[in-house]
Structures are given as structure tokens and as C-alpha cells.
mmCIF file of C-alpha atoms in Angstrom:
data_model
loop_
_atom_site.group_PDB
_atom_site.id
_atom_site.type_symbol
_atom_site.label_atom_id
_atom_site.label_comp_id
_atom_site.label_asym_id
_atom_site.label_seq_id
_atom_site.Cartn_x
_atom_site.Cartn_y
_atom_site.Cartn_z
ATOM 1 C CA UNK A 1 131.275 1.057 -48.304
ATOM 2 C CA UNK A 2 133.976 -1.304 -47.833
ATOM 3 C CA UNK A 3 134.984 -3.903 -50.875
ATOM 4 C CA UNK A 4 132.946 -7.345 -50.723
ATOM 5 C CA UNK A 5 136.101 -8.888 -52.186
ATOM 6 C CA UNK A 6 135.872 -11.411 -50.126
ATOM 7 C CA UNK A 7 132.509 -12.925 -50.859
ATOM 8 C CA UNK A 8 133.322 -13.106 -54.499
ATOM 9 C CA UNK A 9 136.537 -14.921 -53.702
ATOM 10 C CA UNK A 10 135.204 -17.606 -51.060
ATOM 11 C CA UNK A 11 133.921 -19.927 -54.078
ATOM 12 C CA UNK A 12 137.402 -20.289 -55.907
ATOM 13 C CA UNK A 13 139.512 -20.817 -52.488
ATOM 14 C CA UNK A 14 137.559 -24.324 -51.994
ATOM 15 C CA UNK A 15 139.464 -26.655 -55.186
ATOM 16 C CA UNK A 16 143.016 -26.231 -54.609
ATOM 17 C CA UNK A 17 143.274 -26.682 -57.991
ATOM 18 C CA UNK A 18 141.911 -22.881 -58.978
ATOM 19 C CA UNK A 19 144.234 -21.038 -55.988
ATOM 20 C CA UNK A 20 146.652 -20.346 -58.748
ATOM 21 C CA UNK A 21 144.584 -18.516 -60.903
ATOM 22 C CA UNK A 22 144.213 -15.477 -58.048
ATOM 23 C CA UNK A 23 145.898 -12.450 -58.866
ATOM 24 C CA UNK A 24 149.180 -11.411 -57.040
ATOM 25 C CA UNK A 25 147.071 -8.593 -55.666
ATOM 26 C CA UNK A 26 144.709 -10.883 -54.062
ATOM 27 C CA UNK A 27 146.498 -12.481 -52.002
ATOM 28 C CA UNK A 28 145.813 -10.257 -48.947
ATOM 29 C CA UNK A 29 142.583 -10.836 -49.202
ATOM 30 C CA UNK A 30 143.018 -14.672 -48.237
ATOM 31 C CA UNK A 31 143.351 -13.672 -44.473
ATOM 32 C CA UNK A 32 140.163 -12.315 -43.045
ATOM 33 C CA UNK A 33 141.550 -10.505 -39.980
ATOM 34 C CA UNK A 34 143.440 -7.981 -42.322
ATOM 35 C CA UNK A 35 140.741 -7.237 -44.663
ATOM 36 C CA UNK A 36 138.860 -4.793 -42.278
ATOM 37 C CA UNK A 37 140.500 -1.642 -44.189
ATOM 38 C CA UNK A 38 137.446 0.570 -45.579
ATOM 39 C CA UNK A 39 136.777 2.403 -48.943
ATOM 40 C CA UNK A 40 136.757 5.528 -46.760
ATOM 41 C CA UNK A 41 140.251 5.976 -45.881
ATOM 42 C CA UNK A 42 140.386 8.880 -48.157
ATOM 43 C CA UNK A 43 137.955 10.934 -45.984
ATOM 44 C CA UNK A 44 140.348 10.693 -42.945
ATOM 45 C CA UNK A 45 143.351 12.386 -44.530
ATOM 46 C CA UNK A 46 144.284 15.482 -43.282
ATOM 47 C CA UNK A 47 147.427 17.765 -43.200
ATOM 48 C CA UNK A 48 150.099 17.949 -40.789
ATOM 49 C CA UNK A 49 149.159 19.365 -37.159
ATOM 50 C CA UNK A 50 149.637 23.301 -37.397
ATOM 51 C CA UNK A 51 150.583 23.493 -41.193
ATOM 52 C CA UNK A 52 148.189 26.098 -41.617
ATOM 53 C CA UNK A 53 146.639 28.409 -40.085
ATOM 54 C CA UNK A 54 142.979 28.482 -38.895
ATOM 55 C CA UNK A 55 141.175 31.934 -40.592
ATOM 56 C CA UNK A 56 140.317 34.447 -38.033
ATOM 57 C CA UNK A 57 136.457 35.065 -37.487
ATOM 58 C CA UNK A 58 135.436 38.565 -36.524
ATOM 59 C CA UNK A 59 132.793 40.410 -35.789
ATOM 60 C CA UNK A 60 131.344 37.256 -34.368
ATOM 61 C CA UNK A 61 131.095 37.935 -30.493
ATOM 62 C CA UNK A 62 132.993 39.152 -27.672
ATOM 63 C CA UNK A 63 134.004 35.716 -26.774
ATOM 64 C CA UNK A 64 136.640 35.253 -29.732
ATOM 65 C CA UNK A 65 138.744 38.531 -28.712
ATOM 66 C CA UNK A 66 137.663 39.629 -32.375
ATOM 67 C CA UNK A 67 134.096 40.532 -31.408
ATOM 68 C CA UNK A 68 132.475 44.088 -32.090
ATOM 69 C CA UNK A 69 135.305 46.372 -33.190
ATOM 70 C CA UNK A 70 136.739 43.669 -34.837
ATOM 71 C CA UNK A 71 139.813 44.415 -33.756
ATOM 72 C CA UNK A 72 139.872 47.331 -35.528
ATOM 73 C CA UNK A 73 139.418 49.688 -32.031
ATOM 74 C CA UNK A 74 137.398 52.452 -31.973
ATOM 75 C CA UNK A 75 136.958 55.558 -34.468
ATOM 76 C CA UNK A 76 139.547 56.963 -36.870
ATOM 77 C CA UNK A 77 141.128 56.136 -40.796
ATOM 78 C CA UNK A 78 142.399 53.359 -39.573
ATOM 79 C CA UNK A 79 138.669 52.005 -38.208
ATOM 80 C CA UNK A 80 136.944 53.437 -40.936
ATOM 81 C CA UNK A 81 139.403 52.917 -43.729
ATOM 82 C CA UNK A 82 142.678 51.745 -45.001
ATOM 83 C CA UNK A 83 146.230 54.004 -44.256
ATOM 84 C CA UNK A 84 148.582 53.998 -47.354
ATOM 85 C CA UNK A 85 151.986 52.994 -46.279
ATOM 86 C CA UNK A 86 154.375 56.076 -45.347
ATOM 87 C CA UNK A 87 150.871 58.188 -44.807
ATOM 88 C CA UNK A 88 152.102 60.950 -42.397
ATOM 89 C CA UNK A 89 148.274 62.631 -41.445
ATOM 90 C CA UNK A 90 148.272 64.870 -44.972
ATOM 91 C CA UNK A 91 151.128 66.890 -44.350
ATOM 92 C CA UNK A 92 154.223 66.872 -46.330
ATOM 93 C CA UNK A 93 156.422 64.051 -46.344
ATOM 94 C CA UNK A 94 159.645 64.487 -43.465
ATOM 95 C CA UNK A 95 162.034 62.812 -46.486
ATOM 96 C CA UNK A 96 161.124 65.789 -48.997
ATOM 97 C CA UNK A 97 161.059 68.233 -46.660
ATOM 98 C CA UNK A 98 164.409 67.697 -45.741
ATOM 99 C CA UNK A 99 165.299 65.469 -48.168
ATOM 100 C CA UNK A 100 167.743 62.259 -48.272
ATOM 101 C CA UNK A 101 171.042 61.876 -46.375
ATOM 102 C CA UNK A 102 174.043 59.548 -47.127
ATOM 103 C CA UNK A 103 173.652 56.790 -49.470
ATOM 104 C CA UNK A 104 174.648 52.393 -49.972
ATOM 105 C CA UNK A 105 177.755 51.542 -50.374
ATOM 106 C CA UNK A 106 176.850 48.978 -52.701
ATOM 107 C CA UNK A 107 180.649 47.438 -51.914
ATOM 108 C CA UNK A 108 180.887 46.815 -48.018
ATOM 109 C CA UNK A 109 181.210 43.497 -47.369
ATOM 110 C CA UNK A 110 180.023 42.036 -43.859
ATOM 111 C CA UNK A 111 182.627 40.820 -41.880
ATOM 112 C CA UNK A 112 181.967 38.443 -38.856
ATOM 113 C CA UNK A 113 184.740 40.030 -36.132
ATOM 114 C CA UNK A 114 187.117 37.385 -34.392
ATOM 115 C CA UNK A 115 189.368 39.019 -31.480
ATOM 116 C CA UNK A 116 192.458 37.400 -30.338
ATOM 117 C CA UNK A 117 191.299 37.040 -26.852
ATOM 118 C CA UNK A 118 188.726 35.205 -27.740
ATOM 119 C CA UNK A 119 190.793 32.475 -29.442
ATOM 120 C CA UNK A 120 193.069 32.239 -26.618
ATOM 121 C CA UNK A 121 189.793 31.350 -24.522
ATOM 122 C CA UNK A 122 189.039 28.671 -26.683
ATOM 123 C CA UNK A 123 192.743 27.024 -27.023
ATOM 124 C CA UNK A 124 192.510 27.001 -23.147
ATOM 125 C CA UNK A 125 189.095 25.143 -23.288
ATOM 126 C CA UNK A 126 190.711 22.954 -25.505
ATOM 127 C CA UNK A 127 187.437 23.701 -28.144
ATOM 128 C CA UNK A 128 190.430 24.571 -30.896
ATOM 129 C CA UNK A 129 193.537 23.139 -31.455
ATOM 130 C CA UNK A 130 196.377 25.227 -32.087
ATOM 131 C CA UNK A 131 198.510 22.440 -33.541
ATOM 132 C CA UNK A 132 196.254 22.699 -36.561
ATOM 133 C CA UNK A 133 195.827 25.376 -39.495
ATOM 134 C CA UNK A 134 192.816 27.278 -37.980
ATOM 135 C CA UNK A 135 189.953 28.278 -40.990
ATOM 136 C CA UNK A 136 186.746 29.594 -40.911
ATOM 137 C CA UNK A 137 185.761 25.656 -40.837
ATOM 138 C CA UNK A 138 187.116 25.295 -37.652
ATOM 139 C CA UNK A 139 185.746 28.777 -36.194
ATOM 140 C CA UNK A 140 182.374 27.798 -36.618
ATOM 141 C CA UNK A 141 182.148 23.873 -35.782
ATOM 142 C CA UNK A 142 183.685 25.206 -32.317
ATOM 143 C CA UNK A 143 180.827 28.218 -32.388
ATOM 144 C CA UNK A 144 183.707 30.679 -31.899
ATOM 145 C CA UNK A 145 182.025 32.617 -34.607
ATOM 146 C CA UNK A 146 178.612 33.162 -34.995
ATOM 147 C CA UNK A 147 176.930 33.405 -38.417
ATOM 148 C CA UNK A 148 179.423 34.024 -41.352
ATOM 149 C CA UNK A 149 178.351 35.645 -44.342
ATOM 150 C CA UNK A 150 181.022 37.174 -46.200
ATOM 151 C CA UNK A 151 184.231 36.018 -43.907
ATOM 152 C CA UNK A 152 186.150 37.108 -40.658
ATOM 153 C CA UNK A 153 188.505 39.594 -39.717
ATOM 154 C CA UNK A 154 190.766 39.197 -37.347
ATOM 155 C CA UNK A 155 191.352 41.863 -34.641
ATOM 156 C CA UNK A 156 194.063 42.500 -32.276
ATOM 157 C CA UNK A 157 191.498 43.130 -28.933
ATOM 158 C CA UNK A 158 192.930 40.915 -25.945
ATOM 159 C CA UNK A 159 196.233 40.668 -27.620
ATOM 160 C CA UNK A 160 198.513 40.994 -24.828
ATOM 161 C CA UNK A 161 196.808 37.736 -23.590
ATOM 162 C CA UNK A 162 197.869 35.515 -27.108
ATOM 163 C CA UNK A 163 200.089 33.257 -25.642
ATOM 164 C CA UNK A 164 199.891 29.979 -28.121
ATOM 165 C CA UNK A 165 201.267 30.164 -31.614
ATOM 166 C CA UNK A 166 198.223 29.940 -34.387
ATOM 167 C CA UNK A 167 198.462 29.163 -38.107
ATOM 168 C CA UNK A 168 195.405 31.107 -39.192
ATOM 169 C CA UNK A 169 193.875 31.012 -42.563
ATOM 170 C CA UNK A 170 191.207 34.013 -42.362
ATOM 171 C CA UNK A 171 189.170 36.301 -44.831
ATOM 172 C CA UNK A 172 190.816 39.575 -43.437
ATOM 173 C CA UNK A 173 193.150 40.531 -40.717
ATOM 174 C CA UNK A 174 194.677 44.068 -38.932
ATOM 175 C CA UNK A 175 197.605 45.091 -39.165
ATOM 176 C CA UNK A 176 198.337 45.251 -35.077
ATOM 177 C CA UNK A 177 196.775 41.743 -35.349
ATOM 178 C CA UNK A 178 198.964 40.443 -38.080
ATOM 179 C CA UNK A 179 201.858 41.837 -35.664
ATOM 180 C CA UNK A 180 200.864 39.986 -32.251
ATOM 181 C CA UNK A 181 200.749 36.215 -34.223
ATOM 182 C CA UNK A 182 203.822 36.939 -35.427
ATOM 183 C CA UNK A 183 205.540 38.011 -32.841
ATOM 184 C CA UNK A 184 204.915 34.878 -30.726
ATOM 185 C CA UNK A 185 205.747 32.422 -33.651
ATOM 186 C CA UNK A 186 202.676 32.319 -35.430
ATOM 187 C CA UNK A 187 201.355 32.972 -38.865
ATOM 188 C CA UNK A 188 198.405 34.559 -40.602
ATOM 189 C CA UNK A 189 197.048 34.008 -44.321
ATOM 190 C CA UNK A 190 194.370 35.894 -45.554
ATOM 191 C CA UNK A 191 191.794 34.506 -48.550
ATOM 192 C CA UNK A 192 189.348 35.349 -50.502
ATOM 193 C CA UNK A 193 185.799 33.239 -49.873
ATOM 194 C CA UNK A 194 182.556 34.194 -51.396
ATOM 195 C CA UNK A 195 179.357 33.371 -49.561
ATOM 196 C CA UNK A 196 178.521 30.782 -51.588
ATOM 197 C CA UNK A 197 181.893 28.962 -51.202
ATOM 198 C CA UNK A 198 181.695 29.717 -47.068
ATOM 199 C CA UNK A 199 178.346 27.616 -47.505
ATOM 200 C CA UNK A 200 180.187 24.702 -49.059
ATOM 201 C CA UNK A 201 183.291 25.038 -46.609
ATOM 202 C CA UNK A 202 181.001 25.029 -43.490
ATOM 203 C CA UNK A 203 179.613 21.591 -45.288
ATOM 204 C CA UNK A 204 182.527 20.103 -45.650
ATOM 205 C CA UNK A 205 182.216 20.451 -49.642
ATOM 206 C CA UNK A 206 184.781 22.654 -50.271
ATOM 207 C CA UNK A 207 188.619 23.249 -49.463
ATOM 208 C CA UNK A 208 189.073 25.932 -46.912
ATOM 209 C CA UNK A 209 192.213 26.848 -47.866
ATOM 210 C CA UNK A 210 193.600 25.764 -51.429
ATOM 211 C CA UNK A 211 192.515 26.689 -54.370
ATOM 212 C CA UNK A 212 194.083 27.122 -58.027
ATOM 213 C CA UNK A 213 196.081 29.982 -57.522
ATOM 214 C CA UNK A 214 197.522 28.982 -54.359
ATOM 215 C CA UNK A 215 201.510 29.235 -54.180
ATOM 216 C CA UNK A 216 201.339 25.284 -53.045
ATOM 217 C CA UNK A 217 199.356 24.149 -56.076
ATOM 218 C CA UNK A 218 201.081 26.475 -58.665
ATOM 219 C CA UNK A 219 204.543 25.232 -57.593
ATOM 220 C CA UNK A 220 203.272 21.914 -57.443
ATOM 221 C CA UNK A 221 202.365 22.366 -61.472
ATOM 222 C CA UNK A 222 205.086 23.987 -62.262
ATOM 223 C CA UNK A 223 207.189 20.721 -60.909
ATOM 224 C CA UNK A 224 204.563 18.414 -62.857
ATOM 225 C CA UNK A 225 204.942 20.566 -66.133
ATOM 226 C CA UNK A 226 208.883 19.850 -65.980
ATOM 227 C CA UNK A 227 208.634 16.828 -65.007
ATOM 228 C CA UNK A 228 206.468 16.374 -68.101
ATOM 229 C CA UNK A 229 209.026 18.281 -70.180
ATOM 230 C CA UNK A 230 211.692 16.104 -69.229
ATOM 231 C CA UNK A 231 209.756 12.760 -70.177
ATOM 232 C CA UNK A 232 209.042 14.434 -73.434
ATOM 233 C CA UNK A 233 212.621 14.586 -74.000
ATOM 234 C CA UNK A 234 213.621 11.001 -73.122
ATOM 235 C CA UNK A 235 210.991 9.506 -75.504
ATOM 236 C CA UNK A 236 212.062 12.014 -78.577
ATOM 237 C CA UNK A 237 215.723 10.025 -77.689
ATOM 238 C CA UNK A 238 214.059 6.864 -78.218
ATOM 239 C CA UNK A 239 215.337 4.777 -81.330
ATOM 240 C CA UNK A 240 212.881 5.204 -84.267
ATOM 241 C CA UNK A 241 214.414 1.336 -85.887
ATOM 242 C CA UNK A 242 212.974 -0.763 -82.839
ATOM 243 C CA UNK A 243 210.424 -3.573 -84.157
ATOM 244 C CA UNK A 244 206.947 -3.733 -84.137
ATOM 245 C CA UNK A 245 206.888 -5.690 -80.370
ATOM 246 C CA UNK A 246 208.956 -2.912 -78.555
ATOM 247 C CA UNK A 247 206.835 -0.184 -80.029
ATOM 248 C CA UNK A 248 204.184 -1.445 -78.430
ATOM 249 C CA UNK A 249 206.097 -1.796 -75.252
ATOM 250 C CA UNK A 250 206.917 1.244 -75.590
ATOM 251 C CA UNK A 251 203.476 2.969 -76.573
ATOM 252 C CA UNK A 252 202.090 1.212 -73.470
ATOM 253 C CA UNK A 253 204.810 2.233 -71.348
ATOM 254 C CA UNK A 254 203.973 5.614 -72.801
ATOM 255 C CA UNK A 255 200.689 5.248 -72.161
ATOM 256 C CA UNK A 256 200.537 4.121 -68.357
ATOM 257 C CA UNK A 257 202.970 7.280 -67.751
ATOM 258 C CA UNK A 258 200.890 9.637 -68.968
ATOM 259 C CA UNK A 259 198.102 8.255 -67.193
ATOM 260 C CA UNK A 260 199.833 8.703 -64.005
ATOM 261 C CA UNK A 261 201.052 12.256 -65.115
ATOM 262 C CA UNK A 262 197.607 12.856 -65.752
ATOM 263 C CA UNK A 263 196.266 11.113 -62.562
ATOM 264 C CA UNK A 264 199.606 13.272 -60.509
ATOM 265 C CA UNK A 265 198.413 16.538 -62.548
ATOM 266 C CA UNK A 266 195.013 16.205 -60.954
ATOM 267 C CA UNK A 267 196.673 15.448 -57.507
ATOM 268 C CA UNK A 268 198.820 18.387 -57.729
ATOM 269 C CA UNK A 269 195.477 20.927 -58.423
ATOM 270 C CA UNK A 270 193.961 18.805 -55.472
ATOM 271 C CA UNK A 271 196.162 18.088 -52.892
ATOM 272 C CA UNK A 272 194.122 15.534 -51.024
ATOM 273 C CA UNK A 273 191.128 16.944 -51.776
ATOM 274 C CA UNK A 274 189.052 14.153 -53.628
ATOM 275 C CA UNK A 275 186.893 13.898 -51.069
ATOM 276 C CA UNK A 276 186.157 17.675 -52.279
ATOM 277 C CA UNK A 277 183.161 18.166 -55.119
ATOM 278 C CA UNK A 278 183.255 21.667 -54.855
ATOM 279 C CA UNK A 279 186.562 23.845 -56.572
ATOM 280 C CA UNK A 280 187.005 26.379 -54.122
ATOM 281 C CA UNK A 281 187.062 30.276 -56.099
ATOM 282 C CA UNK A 282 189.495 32.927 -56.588
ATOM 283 C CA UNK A 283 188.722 37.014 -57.061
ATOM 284 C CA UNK A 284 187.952 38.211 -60.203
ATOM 285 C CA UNK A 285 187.195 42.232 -59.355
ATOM 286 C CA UNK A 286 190.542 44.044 -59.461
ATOM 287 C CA UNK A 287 189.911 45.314 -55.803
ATOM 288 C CA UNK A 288 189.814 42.021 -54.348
ATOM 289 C CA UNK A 289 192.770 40.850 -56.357
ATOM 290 C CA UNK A 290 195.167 43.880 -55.509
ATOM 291 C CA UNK A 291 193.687 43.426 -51.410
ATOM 292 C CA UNK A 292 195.114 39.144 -51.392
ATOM 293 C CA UNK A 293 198.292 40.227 -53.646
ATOM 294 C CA UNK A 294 199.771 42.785 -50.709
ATOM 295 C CA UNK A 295 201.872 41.669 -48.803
ATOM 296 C CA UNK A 296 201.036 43.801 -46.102
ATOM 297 C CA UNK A 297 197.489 42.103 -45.843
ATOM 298 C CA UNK A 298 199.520 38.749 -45.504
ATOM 299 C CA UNK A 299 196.909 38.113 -48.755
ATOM 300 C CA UNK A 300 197.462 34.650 -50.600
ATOM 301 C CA UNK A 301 198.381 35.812 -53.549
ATOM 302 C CA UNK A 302 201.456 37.596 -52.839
ATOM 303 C CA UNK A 303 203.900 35.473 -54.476
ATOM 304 C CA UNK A 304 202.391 36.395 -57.723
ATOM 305 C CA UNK A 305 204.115 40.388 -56.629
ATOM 306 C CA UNK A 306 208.002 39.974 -58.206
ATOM 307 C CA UNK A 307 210.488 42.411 -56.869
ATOM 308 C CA UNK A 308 209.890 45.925 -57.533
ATOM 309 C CA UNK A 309 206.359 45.595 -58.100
ATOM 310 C CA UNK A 310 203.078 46.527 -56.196
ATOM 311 C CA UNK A 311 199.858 45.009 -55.792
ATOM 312 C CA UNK A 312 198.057 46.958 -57.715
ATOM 313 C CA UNK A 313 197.134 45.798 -61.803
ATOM 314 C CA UNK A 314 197.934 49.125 -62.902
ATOM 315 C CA UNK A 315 201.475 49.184 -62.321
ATOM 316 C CA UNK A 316 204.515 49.519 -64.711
ATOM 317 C CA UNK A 317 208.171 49.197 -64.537
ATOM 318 C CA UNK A 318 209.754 52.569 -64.958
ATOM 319 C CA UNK A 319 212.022 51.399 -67.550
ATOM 320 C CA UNK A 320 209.490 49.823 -69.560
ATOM 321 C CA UNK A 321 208.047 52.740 -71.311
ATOM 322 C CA UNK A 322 211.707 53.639 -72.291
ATOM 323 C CA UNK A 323 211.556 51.449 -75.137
ATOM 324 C CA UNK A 324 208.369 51.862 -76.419
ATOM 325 C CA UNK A 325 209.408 56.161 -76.627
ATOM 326 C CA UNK A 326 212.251 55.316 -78.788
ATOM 327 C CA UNK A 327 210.573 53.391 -81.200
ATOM 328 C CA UNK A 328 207.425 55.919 -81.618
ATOM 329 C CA UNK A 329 210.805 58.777 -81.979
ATOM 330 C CA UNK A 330 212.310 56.451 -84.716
ATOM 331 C CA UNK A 331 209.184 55.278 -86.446
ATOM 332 C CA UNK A 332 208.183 59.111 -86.554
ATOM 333 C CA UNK A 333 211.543 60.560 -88.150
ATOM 334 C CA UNK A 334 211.046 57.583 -90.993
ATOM 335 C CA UNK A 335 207.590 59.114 -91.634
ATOM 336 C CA UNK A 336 209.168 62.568 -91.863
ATOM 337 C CA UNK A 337 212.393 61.636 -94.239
ATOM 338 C CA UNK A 338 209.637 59.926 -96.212
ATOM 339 C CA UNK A 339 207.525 62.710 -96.890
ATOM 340 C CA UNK A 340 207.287 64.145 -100.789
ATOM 341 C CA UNK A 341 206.324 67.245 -99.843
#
């Protein structure tokens, strides 16, 4: 039933002198029309339309399509019983008759393909523009790629057609398609991007192309770091005799500089990036490192490759074994001239 709050209430609303000793919570009782909410409300809730689903009721007639059989048809296991998954009818399994064939290649890595023809199209719809470092960003707020789950590789199909110059920042690239861009002025990076950072780069969360082993932000450190050194240096030159007002000076001086070596150290890991909450990864498996340090693959971490290396983690100057021969030859003639017997 509905609350008689009302009746209870009527007596104390005729002395003006007792309407301030109603509750806060009475007060929207004082208007009649809005007090015709009932006690019952909570018997008319109910879920969302079609947030579940309404059980099935066989064997109940043939008007519900689930009637006599059930739906189970006539005759059979599968009528009169249940079928184990994989059953095959009693007779010996196909797969261990003749066995298993191939295997998973537990490394392949799902590549969305992007053909050069197909950016052309879209620089000529005006959907991309070339003037711009294309990433995967781009790619997919212009629906020039479909779903990306582990990157894009960049193929050379339509190729003749490339006619714009593109700055392209991609996952993967061939070699023929590595060869067009650059033949007509343009330029391709390749990066490494794990799924989880291509989640945060399609949200805007993430940097699509720097990251802390980038040349740009290394050399930018490098700069800060001297630039650090060299302050170092002027205040070790500073005059130890100075009085108790210019060290302060000084130490605040000191102070607001390394706050903005600080604040320029931060800039120079993110470039414009503060908008950015996410870091943006680098590879950590020695195949994906020695893929983005060749050359070759245009990878992002080729300037880390000096002269007369390779890309691969394994390698070793020549001449640097040299050394390390003659010192086992002269440790082990020592051993043998000190040897009593």
C-alpha cells in the first residue's frame, strides 16, 4: 500500500510555528500532487528489453516449432542420445589413422597488408595527406586498413602507379616496396608495435612513432647529457670564498637550472608528447631486435649498427679475438715456467 505520510503530517503543517521541525526528507511530501508514488514500485522493475533470453519450451505442441520431436527429428543417437564430440560412427578416428600433418608456428605474426596502389587511391581522394608522416594512426582513421592486430606491411602491388612522395612509418615493408618510395623521393621507416601498444596508438594514447630508442630522442639526450656536463664544469669554476648571500644566489640559480635540465631531459625523451600517457615499447626478443637494426629493412634501429658491423647480436669484430688469444698463450707459458715438476 502506498505511505499515509500525509495524514500524519496534516496536523503539524497548521501553526507555522512547528513547519521547522519537519525533516529535510519531508519536504516533498508538503505538495499533494507529487505524493501519488506507491510502495510498489519495486514490483515493476524489470531488465533491459532483450537482455536475456526467453527458455525454449518443447515438447509442448506443434504450434511452438518445438512440438513432438522436440526438435530433436526423428530416430537415431542423436534422437535417442547424446554424440561425443569428434564421434566418427565407431570406426577409427581419420587423425590416427593417418595421423597429424604440419604443425603452429607459434612465431608468425599477423600482418594487415597495405599495397601501394591503394595509398595512391587515397592521396587522390584526398582521405590521406601526403605532406604528413603517414603511421598506422593515420591508416586506420582513413579506413585504409582494416583491423590491425600485429602491424602492416607494406607491398609494392600497383607500384608503377605511386606518383606522390610518402614519409611512411610502418611495422614491415618489401624490399621492391622500399625501392618504389624511394625512388620518387620518398621514405620508409619500419617499427616495432605490439598489439597492445597498436590499441593505445589507434586511441590516441600512445606515440606512433617515437619511442626511447629512437635516433631523434637518443641524440636529443646525448645533447642534454653534454649540455649537463658542461654546466657541471662552470659551477666546479665557481669561487668557493663568496659570502653567505651569493651562495644562495647561487644555489638557487643552481637550482632553477637543474629544474629546467630536468624539465628539458623529460622533453627530450618526449618530444611533444605530454599529451601522451602511454610510453610507446621497444623489442626485447633478439629476432625482433636484429629485424629493426638492418638496414636493409629500413628498421629504426639502424643507427645503433657502427661500420663494419651487422644486425645480428651475435657478431664480433675479427680483430677482437686477437687479443684475447695472446693473453690465454702468455698466461699459459707462465703456468708452464712455473711448474715444480
Amino acid at each position: 500500500m502506498p505511505p499515509r505520510l500525509l495524514l500524519s503530517i496534516r496536523p503539524l503543517l497548521r501553526s507555522p510555528a512547528n513547519f521547522s521541525l519537519l525533516p529535510p526528507f519531508l519536504l516533498p511530501c508538503l505538495n499533494p500532487s507529487t505524493t501519488h508514488r506507491h510502495a510498489s514500485i519495486l514490483s515493476s522493475l524489470s531488465d533491459n528489453p532483450l537482455a536475456y533470453r526467453k527458455k525454449i519450451r518443447r515438447g509442448r505442441g506443434p504450434s511452438s516449432g518445438k512440438g513432438k520431436t522436440s526438435g530433436r527429428g526423428h530416430k537415431g543417437q542423436k534422437q535417442h542420445g547424446k554424440v561425443p564430440r569428434g564421434f566418427q560412427g565407431g570406426q577409427t578416428p581419420l587423425e590416427i589413422v593417418h595421423g597429424t600433418r604440419g604443425f603452429v608456428n607459434v612465431f608468425s605474426v599477423d600482418m594487415q597488408p597495405l599495397n601501394l596502389s591503394r595509398i595512391q587511391s587515397w592521396i587522390d581522394q584526398g582521405r590521406i595527406d601526403p605532406s604528413r608522416p603517414i603511421t598506422i594512426k593515420e591508416l586506420s582513421d582513413s579506413n585504409c586498413v582494416g583491423k590491425i592486430k600485429d602491424g602492416v606491411k607494406l607491398l609494392a602491388d600497383g607500384a608503377e602507379g605511386l606518383r606522390t612522395p610518402i614519409n611512411i612509418i610502418i611495422s614491415r615493408a618489401s624490399k621492391s616496396a622500399i625501392a618504389a618510395v624511394e625512388k620518387i623521393g620518398g621514405s620508409v621507416m619500419t617499427r616495432f608495435y605490439t598489439p597492445f601498444a597498436i590499441q593505445r596508438i589507434l586511441k590516441g594514447t600512445t606515440d606512433p612513432i617515437n619511442s626511447l630508442r629512437s635516433e631523434r630522442i637518443m641524440m636529443q639526450e646525448e645533447e642534454e647529457d653534454e649540455d649537463e656536463q658542461e654546466e657541471d664544469d662552470n659551477d666546479e669554476d665557481v669561487d668557493a670564498s663568496r659570502n653567505a648571500d651569493s651562495e644562495a644566489l647561487v644555489g638557487d640559480a643552481t637550482a632553477t637550472s637543474e629544474a629546467s635540465t630536468i624539465a628539458s631531459a623529460v622533453a627530450a625523451v618526449q618530444p611533444g608528447r605530454f599529451g601522451f600517457r602511454y610510453r610507446l615499447p621497444d623489442p626485447t626478443s633478439r629476432k625482433d631486435i636484429e629485424y629493426y637494426r638492418d638496414p636493409i629493412h629500413r628498421g629504426y634501429l639502424s643507427h645503433l649498427v657502427t661500420e663494419g658491423q651487422t644486425p645480428s647480436l651475435f657478431f664480433k669484430i675479427p680483430s677482437a679475438g686477437k687479443g684475447l688469444v695472446g693473453k690465454r698463450t702468455a698466461a699459459k707459458k707462465a703456468l708452464e715456467e712455473n711448474r715444480i715438476w
